[in-house]
Coordinates of C-alpha atoms and ligand atoms in Angstrom, one line a residue:
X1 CA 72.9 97.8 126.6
X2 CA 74.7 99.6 123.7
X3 CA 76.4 102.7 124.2
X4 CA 74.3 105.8 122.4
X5 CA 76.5 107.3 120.3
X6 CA 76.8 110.9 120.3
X7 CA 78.0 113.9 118.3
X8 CA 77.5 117.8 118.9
X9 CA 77.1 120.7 116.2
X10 CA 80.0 122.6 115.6
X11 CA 79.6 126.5 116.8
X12 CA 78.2 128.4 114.2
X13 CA 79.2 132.0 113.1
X14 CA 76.9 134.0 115.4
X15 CA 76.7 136.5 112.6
X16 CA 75.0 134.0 110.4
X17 CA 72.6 132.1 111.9
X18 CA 69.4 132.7 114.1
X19 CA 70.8 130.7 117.6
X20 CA 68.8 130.5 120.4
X21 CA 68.3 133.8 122.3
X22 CA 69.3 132.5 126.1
X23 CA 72.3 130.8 127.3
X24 CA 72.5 130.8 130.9
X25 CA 69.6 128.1 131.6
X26 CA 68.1 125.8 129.2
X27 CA 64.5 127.4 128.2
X28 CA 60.9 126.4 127.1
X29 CA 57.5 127.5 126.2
X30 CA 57.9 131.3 125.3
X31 CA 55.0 133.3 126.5
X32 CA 55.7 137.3 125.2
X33 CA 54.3 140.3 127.0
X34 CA 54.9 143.5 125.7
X35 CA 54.9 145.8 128.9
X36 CA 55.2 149.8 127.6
X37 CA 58.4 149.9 125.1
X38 CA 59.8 146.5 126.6
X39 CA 59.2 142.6 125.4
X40 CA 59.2 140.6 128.3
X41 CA 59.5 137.3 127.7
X42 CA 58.2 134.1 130.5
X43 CA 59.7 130.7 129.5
X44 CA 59.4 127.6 131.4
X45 CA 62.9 126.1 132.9
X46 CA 64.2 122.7 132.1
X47 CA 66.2 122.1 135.3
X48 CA 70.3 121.4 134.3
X49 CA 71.5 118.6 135.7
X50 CA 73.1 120.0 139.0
X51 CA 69.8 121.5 140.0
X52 CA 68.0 117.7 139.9
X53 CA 68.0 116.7 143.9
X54 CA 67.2 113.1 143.1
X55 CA 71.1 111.8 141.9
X56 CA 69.6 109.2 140.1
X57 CA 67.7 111.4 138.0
X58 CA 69.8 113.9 136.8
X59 CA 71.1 112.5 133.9
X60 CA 67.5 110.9 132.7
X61 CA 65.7 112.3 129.4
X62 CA 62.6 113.5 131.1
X63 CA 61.1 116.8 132.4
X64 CA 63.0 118.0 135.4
X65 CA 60.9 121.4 135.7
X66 CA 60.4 123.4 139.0
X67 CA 60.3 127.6 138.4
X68 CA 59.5 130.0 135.9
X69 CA 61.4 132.5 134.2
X70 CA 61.7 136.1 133.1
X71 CA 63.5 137.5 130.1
X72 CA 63.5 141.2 128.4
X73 CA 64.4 143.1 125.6
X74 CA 64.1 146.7 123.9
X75 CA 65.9 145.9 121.0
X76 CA 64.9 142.1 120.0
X77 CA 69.0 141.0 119.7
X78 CA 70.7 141.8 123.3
X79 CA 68.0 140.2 126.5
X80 CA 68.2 140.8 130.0
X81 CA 67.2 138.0 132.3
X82 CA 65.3 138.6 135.3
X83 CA 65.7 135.1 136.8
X84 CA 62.7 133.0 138.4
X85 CA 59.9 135.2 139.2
X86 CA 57.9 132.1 140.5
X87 CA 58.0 128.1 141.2
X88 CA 55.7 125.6 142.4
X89 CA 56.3 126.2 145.5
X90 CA 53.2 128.8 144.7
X91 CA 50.3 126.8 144.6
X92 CA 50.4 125.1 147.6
X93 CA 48.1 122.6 146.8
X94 CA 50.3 121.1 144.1
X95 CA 51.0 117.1 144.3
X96 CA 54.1 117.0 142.9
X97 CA 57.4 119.6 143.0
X98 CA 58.3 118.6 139.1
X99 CA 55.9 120.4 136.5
X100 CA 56.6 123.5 136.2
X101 CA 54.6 123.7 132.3
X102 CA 54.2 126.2 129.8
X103 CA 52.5 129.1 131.4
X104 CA 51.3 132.6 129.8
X105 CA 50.6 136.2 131.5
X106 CA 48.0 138.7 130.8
X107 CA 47.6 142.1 131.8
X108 CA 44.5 143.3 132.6
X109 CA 44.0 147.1 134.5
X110 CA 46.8 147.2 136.1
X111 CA 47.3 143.3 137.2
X112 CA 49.3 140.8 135.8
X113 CA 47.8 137.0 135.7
X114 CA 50.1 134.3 135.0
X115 CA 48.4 131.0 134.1
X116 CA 50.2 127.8 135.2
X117 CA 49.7 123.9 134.9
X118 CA 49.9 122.1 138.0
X119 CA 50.9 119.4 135.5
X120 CA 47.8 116.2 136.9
X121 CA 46.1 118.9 139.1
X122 CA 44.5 121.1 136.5
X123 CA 45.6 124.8 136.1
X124 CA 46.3 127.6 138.6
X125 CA 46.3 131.4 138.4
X126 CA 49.0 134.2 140.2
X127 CA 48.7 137.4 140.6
X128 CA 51.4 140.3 140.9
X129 CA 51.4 143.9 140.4
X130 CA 54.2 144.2 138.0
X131 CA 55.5 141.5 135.6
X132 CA 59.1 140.6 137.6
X133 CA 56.0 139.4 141.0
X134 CA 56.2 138.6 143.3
X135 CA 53.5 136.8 142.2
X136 CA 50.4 135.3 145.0
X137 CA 47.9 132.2 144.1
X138 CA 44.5 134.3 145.0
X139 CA 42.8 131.2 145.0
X140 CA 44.4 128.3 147.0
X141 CA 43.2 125.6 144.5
X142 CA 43.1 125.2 140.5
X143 CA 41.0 127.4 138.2
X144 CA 40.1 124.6 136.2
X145 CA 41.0 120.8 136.9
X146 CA 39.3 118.1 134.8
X147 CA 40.0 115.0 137.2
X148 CA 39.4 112.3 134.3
X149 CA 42.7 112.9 132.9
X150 CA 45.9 114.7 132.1
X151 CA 44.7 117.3 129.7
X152 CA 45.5 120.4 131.3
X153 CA 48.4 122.2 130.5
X154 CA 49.4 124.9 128.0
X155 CA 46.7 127.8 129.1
X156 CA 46.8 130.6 126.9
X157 CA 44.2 133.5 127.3
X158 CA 43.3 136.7 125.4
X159 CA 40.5 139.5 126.4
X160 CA 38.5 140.4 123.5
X161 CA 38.1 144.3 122.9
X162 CA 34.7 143.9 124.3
X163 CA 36.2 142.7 127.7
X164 CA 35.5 138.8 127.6
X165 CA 38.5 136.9 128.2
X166 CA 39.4 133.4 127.0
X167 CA 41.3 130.8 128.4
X168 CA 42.2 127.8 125.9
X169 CA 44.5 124.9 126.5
X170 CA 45.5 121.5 126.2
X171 CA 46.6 118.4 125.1
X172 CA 46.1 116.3 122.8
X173 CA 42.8 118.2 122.5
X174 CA 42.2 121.7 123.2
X175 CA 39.4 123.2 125.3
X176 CA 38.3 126.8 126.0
X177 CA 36.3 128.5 128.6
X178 CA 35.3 131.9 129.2
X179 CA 37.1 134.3 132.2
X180 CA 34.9 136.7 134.5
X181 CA 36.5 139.9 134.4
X182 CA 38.4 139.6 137.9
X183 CA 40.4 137.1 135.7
X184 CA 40.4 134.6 138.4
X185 CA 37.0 132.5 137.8
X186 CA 35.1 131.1 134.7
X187 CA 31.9 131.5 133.2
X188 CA 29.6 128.7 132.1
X189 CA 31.3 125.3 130.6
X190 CA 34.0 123.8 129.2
X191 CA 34.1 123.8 125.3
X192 CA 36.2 121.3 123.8
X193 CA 37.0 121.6 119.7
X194 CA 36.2 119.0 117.1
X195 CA 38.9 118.5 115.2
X196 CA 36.7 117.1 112.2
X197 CA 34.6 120.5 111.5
X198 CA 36.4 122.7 113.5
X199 CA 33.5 123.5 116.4
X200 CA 33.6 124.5 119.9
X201 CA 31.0 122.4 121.5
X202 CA 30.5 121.6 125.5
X203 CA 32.5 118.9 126.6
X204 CA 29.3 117.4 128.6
X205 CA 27.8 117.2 125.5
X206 CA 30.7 116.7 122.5
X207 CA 33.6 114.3 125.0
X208 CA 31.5 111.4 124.5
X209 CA 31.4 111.9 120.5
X210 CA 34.7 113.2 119.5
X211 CA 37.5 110.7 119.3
X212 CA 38.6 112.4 122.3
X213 CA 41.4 109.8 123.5
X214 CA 43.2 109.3 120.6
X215 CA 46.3 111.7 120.7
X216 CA 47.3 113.7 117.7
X217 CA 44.9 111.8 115.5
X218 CA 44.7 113.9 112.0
X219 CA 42.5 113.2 108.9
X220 CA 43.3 115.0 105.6
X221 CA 39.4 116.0 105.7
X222 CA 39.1 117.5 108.8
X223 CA 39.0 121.2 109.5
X224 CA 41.4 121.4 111.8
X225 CA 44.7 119.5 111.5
X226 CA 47.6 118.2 113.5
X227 CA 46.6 119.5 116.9
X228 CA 49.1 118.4 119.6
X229 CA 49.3 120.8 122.5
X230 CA 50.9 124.5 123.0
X231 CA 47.8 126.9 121.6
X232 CA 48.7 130.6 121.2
X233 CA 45.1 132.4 121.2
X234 CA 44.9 135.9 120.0
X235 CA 42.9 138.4 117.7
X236 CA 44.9 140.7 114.9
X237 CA 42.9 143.1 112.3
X238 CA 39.7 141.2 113.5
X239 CA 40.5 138.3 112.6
X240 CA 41.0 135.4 115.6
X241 CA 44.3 133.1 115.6
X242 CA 45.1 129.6 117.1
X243 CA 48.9 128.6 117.2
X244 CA 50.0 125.6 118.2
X245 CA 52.2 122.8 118.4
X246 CA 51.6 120.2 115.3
X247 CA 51.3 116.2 116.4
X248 CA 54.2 115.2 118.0
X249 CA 57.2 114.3 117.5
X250 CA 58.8 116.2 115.4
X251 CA 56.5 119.3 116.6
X252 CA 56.2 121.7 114.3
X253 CA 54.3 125.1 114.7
X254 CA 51.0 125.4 112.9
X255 CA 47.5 127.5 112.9
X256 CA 43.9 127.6 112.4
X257 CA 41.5 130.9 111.8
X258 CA 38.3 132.2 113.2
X259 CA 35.8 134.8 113.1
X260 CA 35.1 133.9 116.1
X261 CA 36.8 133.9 119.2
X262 CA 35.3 130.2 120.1
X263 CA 35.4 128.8 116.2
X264 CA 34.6 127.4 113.9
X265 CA 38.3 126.6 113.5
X266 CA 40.0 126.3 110.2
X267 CA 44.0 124.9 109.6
X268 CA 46.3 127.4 107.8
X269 CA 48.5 125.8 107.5
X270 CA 52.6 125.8 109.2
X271 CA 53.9 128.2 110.6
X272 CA 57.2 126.1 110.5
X273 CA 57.4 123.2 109.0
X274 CA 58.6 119.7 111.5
X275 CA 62.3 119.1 110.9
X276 CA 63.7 116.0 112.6
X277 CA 66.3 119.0 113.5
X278 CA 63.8 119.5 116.4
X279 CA 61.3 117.4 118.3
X280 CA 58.9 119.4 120.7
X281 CA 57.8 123.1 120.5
X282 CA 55.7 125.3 121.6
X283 CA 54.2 128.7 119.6
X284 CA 54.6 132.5 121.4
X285 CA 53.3 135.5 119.2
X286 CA 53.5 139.2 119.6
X287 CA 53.1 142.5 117.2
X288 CA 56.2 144.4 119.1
X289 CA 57.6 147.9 117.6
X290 CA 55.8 147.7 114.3
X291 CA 57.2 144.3 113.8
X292 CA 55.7 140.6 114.4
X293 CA 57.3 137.9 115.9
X294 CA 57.0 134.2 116.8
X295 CA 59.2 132.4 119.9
X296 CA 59.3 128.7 120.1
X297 CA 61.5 126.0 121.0
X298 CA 64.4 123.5 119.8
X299 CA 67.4 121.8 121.7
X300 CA 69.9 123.7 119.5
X301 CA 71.9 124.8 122.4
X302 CA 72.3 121.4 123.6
X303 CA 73.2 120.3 120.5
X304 CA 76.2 122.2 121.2
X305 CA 77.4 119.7 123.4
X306 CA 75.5 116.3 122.8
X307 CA 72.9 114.7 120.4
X308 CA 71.7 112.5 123.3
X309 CA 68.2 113.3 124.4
X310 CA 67.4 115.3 127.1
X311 CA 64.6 117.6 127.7
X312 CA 67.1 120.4 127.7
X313 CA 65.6 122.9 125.3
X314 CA 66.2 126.4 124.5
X315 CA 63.6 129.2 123.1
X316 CA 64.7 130.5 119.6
X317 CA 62.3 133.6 117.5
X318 CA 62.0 135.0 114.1
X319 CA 60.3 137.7 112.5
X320 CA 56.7 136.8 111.1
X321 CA 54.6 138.3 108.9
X322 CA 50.7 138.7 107.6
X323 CA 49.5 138.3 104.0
X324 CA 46.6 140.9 103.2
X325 CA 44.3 137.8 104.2
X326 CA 45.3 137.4 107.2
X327 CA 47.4 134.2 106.6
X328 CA 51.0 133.9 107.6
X329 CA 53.8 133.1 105.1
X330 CA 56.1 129.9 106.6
X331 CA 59.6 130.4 107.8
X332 CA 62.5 128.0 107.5
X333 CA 63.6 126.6 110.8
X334 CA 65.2 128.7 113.4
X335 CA 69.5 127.4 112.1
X336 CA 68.0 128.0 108.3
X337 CA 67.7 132.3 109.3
X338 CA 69.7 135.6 109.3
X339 CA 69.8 136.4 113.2
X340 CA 67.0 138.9 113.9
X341 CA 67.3 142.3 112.7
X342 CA 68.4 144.7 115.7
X343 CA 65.6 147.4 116.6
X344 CA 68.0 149.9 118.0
X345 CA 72.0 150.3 119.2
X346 CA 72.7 149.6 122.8
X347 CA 73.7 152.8 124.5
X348 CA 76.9 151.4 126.5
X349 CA 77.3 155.0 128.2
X350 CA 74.4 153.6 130.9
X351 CA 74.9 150.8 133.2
X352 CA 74.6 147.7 131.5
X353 CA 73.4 144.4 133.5
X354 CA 76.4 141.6 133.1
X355 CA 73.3 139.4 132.3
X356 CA 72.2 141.4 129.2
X357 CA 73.5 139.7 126.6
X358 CA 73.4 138.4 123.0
X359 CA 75.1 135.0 123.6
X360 CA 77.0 133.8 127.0
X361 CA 77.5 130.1 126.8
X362 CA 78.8 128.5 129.6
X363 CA 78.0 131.5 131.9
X364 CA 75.7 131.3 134.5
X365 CA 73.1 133.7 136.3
X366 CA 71.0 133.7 139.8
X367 CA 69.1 136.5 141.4
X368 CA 71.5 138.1 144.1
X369 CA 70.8 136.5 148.0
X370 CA 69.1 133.5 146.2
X371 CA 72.0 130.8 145.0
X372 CA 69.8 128.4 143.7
X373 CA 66.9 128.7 141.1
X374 CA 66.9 125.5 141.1
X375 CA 65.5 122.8 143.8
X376 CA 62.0 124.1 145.1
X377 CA 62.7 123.4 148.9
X378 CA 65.6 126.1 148.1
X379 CA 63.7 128.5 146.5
X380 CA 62.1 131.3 148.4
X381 CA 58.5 132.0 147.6
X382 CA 58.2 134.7 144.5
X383 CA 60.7 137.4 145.1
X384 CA 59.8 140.3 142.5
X385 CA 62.3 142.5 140.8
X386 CA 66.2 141.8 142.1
X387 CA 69.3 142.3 140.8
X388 CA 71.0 139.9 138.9
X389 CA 74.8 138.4 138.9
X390 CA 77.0 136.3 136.0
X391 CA 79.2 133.2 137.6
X392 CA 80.8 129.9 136.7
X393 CA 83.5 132.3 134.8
X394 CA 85.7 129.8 132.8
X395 CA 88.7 130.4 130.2
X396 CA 87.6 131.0 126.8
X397 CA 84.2 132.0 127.5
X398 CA 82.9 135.9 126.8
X399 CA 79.7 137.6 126.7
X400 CA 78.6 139.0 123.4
X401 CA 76.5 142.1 123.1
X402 CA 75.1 143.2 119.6
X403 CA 75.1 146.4 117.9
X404 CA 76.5 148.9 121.1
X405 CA 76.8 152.4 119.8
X406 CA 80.2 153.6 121.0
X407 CA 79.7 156.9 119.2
X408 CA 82.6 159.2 119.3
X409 CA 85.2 157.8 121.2
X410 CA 84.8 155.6 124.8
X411 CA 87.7 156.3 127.0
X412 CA 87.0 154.3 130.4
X413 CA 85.6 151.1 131.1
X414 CA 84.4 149.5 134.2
X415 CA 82.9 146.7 135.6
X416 CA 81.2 146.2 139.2
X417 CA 82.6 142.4 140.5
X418 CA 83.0 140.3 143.4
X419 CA 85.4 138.3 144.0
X420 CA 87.2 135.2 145.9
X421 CA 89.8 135.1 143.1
X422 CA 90.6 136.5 139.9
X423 CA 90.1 137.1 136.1
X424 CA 91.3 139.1 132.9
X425 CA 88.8 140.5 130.8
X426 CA 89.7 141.7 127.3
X427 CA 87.5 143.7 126.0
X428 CA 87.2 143.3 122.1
X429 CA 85.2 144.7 119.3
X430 CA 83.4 142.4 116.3
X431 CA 84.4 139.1 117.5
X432 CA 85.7 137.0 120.6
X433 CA 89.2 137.3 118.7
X434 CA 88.7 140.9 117.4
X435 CA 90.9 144.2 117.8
X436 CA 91.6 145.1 121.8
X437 CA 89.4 148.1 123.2
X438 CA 90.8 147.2 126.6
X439 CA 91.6 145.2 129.1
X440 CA 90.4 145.1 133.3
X441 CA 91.9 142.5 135.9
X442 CA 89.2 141.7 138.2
X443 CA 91.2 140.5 142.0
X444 CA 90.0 139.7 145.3
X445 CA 87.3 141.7 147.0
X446 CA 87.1 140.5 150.0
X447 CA 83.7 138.3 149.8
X448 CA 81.6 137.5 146.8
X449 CA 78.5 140.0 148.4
X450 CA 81.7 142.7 148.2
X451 CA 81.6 144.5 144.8
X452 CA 83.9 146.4 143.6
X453 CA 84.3 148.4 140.5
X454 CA 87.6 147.3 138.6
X455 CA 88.2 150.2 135.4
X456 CA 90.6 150.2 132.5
X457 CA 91.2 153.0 129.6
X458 CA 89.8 152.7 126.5
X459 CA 91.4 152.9 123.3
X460 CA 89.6 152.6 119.6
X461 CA 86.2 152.2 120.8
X462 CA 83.7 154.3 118.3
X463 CA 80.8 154.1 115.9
X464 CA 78.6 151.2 116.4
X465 CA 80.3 147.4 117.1
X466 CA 79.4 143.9 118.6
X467 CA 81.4 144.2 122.1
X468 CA 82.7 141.0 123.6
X469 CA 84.0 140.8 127.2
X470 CA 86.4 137.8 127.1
X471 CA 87.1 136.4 130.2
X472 CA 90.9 134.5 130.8
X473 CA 93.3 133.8 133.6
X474 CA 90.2 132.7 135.6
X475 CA 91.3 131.4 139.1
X476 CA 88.6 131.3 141.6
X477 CA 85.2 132.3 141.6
X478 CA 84.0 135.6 140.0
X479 CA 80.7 137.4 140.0
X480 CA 79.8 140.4 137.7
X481 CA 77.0 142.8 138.6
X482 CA 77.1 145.2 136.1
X483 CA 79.3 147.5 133.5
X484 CA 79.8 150.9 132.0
X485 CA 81.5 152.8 129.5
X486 CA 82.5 156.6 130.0
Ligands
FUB501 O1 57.4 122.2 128.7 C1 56.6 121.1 129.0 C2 55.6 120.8 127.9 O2 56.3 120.6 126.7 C3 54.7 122.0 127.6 O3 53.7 122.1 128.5 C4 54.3 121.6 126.2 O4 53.7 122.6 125.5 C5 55.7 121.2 125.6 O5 56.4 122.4 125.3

């Protein structure tokens, strides 16, 4: 068989272009939450390949997905991962441990749902008192499973202001059904939407008439077009949206309108237009800080390193916004944007996680006590809130933070580490080859669960800068909990 030939993108100047928000772990399917003055952020997990158990898998194209994940961030340019909050290893009446599918959480008094594909065994619920978990399946089996096929993933639900929630979903049509208010059972049927004049009808009564089993079939006539999978429900000024994921492949993002929370559906038009730049995606929307925003996905930080395909994505944003009407102006494609405006400066005089960052590639994170977010018969069952560590420290490789608000004058850094062996961190301001602020050496601590707290003086840190901590002489294994600036 020939050889594929490959080629990756050179590294663009991070002060130019809109790059894909996390580093650490290859992302998918942003679902936003905003949780008091904080976005959180759940994306599905494409497995890398040291975390695929079968070695004759890990270097094939498909799906190798097994946990979700949990993201945050105040100021919409530096994030703060939270690691997996949950895996299959959940719903213990899955049939497969690969799956792991686009989920979405709700609040709703005080609880937090997280809707999950149990991808072939319809769609589960868990439930968790905070949005880091641990999260618990209340119900032992799925919340809705149509048996006859493979049509349920991508849950997204919304409660009205007059209490009634929704759940729609799937692929490559998309059904809705009304949530009871303990937001773990339905009401009544299934609906299913004709894409030909845009109406919600029962699924007993419309399956049979709508061309149901032809995937991402489109007509220029019909109400709504290009539906492939991914639908983002939710209601803004009144009016009722449905983003999804245009017919496949490329995927683009797309939307229809409503007055109604169950249709009649009517195409808006893109969102963002398909680019052959990308190939799936998958639509996340939230109003956050006075601002609106929309999360999907590419494989632009794979491109980094290879053109070859591989379901190894990563979960870019940009700022939306709303014509008078209601309607929603297209954006370029995520590369073709200024990186996202910063909210506010990052106060470095508080301790800062090692995994809050802006960019990091190459690093790596895990939740401390649990090496492996990886295989599910390694995983422990949903942990909740836990501190989080940076490893796999190689030469040449830094973390970048955006926008940190030095003020008058920093005179002492520090940084809490672990370590087997040893590395130099420079501290630097503007770029990964900017003017010196510092530098720490980071040397044995006697175990990697010893930390330590390694401090340098700081000279012409002030006003407001992107701070790089670039990492070099790197001999042995180093872990970094956390850092500070006095
Ligand atoms: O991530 C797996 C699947 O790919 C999702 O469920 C779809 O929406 C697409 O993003």
């Amino acid at each position: 068989m020939a050889q594929q030939q490959d080629h990756k993108d050179p590294m663009p100047d991070l002060n130019k272009v809109n790059m894909p928000l996390f580093q650490t772990k290859y992302t998918a399917d942003p679902s936003p939450i905003v949780v008091g003055d904080t976005l959180f952020l759940f994306t599905s997990h494409d497995a890398s390949p040291e975390d695929i158990p079968d070695e004759n898998e890990k270097n094939s194209a498909g799906f190798f997905m097994y946990d979700w994940l949990l993201w945050s961030t105040t100021d919409m340019a530096n994030w703060t991962e939270h690691g997996a909050v949950c895996s299959l290893k959940e719903f213990e009446w899955r049939s497969r441990d690969n799956g792991a599918w686009a989920i979405q959480t709700v609040e709703r008094n005080g609880k937090y749902y997280l809707y999950a594909p149990l991808h072939g065994h319809g769609i589960g619920v868990l439930v968790a008192d905070s949005p880091y978990g641990p999260f618990k399946d209340p119900l032992g089996k799925p919340l809705v499973w149509q048996k006859e096929h493979w049509d349920d993933i991508d849950p997204s639900v919304f409660v009205d202001d007059d209490g009634q929630a929704y759940m729609y979903w799937g692929n490559p049509h998309v059904y809705c059904i009304k949530l009871n208010e303990d937001m773990i059972s339905t009401s009544g049927d299934i609906f299913v939407l004709n894409p030909a004049d845009g109406v919600m009808r029962p699924v007993k009564e419309e399956g049979a008439k709508i061309n149901l089993r032809i995937p991402g079939s489109q007509k220029a006539n019909w109400k709504v077009k290009n539906y492939q999978e991914g639908p983002w429900f939710y209601k803004r000024n009144g009016k009722y949206y449905l983003a999804y994921a245009t017919t496949c492949c490329p995927e683009a993002l797309g939307y229809a309108m409503s007055d109604k929370p169950m249709g009649p559906w009517e195409w808006k038009g893109y969102i963002m237009r398909p680019t052959e730049r990308d190939r799936g995606n998958h639509p996340g929307i939230c109003d956050y800080k006075g601002r609106s925003y929309i999360f999907g996905q590419d494989y632009d930080l794979m491109h980094l390193d290879s053109y070859i395909h591989h379901e190894r994505r990563s979960v870019s944003a940009s700022e939306i916004n709303y014509l008078v009407d209601g309607t929603i102006p297209e954006i370029p494609y995520w590369l073709d944007e200024k990186p996202m405006q910063q909210l506010h400066w990052l106060n470095p005089y508080q301790r800062v996680e090692a995994e809050t960052m802006a960019w990091g590639k190459g690093l790596k994170s895990a939740k401390m006590g649990i090496p492996n977010t990886g295989v599910i018969k390694d995983m422990p069952a949903s942990t909740g809130k836990r501190n989080m560590y940076i490893y796999d420290i190689d030469n040449g490789e830094y973390i970048r933070l955006r926008g940190v608000d030095f003020g008058a004058g920093a005179k002492q850094f520090s940084i809490a580490a672990s370590a087997t062996g040893s590395c130099t961190v420079t501290l630097r301001l503007d770029s990964e080859n900017g003017p010196v602020i510092g530098t720490v050496k980071i040397g044995v601590t006697g175990s990697l669960d010893t930390y330590k707290s390694f401090a340098t003086k700081i000279k012409g840190a002030n006003s407001v800068h992107d701070f790089y901590l670039c990492f070099g002489d790197v001999n042995g294994e180093v872990h970094l909990d956390y850092w500070i600036f006095k």
